[in-house]
Coordinates of C-alpha atoms in Angstrom, one line a residue:
M1 CA 0.0 0.0 0.0
I2 CA 2.8 2.4 0.9
R3 CA 4.6 1.7 -2.3
I4 CA 1.5 2.5 -4.3
L5 CA 1.1 5.8 -2.4
L6 CA 4.8 6.7 -3.0
A7 CA 4.6 5.8 -6.6
T8 CA 1.5 8.0 -7.0
L9 CA 3.2 10.9 -5.1
M10 CA 6.3 10.6 -7.2
F11 CA 4.2 10.7 -10.4
C12 CA 2.0 13.5 -9.4
G13 CA 4.5 15.6 -7.5
L14 CA 8.0 15.5 -8.8
S15 CA 7.3 14.6 -12.4
S16 CA 5.3 17.8 -12.7
G17 CA 7.6 20.1 -10.8
P18 CA 7.1 23.1 -13.0
L19 CA 3.3 22.8 -12.7
F20 CA 3.6 23.5 -8.9
A21 CA 6.4 26.0 -9.2
Q22 CA 3.9 28.8 -9.7
E23 CA 2.5 28.2 -6.2
L24 CA 5.9 28.0 -4.5
S25 CA 7.5 31.2 -3.4
R26 CA 10.1 32.3 -5.8
N27 CA 13.1 31.6 -3.5
T28 CA 11.8 28.1 -2.7
A29 CA 11.0 27.3 -6.4
E30 CA 14.6 28.2 -7.4
R31 CA 16.1 26.0 -4.7
V32 CA 13.7 23.1 -5.5
Q33 CA 14.8 23.3 -9.2
R34 CA 18.5 23.0 -8.2
V35 CA 17.7 20.1 -5.8
F36 CA 15.6 18.3 -8.4
Q37 CA 18.5 18.6 -10.8
L38 CA 20.9 17.1 -8.3
Q39 CA 18.6 14.2 -7.8
Q40 CA 18.3 13.7 -11.6
D41 CA 22.1 13.8 -11.8
G42 CA 22.3 10.9 -9.3
E43 CA 23.4 13.1 -6.4
L44 CA 20.6 12.0 -4.0
A45 CA 22.5 12.5 -0.8
K46 CA 23.4 16.0 -1.8
A47 CA 19.8 16.7 -2.8
I48 CA 18.6 15.5 0.5
S49 CA 21.1 17.6 2.4
Q50 CA 20.1 20.7 0.6
L51 CA 16.4 20.1 1.1
E52 CA 17.0 19.5 4.9
Q53 CA 18.5 23.0 5.1
L54 CA 15.4 24.7 3.6
K55 CA 13.2 26.3 6.2
P56 CA 10.4 28.0 4.2
S57 CA 7.8 30.1 6.1
A58 CA 4.9 29.5 3.7
K59 CA 2.7 26.5 4.5
Y60 CA 2.6 25.3 0.9
D61 CA 6.4 25.5 0.6
Q62 CA 6.8 23.6 3.9
A63 CA 4.5 20.8 2.6
Y64 CA 6.2 20.7 -0.8
I65 CA 9.6 20.4 0.8
A66 CA 8.4 17.7 3.2
R67 CA 6.9 15.7 0.3
M68 CA 10.1 15.9 -1.7
L69 CA 12.1 14.8 1.4
G70 CA 9.7 11.9 1.9
I71 CA 10.2 10.8 -1.6
Y72 CA 13.9 11.2 -1.6
Y73 CA 14.2 9.4 1.8
W74 CA 12.2 6.5 0.3
Q75 CA 14.6 6.4 -2.7
D76 CA 17.5 6.4 -0.3
E77 CA 15.8 3.5 1.7
Q78 CA 15.3 5.6 4.8
V79 CA 11.7 4.4 5.3
A80 CA 11.0 5.8 8.8
L81 CA 12.1 9.3 7.7
S82 CA 10.2 8.9 4.5
K83 CA 7.0 8.1 6.4
A84 CA 7.5 10.9 8.8
K85 CA 8.0 13.5 6.1
L86 CA 5.1 12.3 3.9
A87 CA 2.8 12.4 7.0
E88 CA 4.1 15.9 7.7
A89 CA 3.3 17.0 4.1
V90 CA -0.3 15.6 4.4
N91 CA -0.9 17.0 7.8
L92 CA -0.1 20.5 6.7
Q93 CA -3.1 20.3 4.4
A94 CA -1.6 22.7 2.0
F95 CA -2.1 20.9 -1.3
P96 CA -5.2 21.4 -3.5
P97 CA -7.3 18.2 -3.9
T98 CA -6.1 17.7 -7.5
T99 CA -2.6 16.8 -6.3
G100 CA -3.8 13.8 -4.4
M101 CA -2.3 15.1 -1.2
G102 CA -5.5 17.0 -0.3
N103 CA -7.8 14.0 -1.0
A104 CA -11.2 14.4 0.6
K105 CA -10.7 11.0 2.3
Y106 CA -8.0 12.7 4.4
A107 CA -9.4 16.1 4.7
G108 CA -9.5 17.2 8.3
R109 CA -7.6 14.1 9.6
N110 CA -4.0 13.8 10.7
I111 CA -2.0 11.1 9.2
T112 CA 0.3 9.3 11.7
Q113 CA 3.6 7.7 11.0

């Protein structure tokens, strides 16, 4: 079940990065693009490190970064951290329903690790 969820998140979230960039703050969007490129270039550890340093103030930006970290932790086989970050992203309730993260099934509920 978790693998299906993560595959869906990866497809909806990172494969369409530029689609969501318009909702991210400019500073966060620029950093996310650089981090995404690191991941694409096979530098996952460096991408994770740079994401961990980001501390955006906007709720949407926080959720987006948490989701990216959750996916990257999963790719790096850090399952516990992945679950925690994905739960954080969902619990922030910052994503519109069309992204899958704001699904009505979870609206108003906290997701636990």
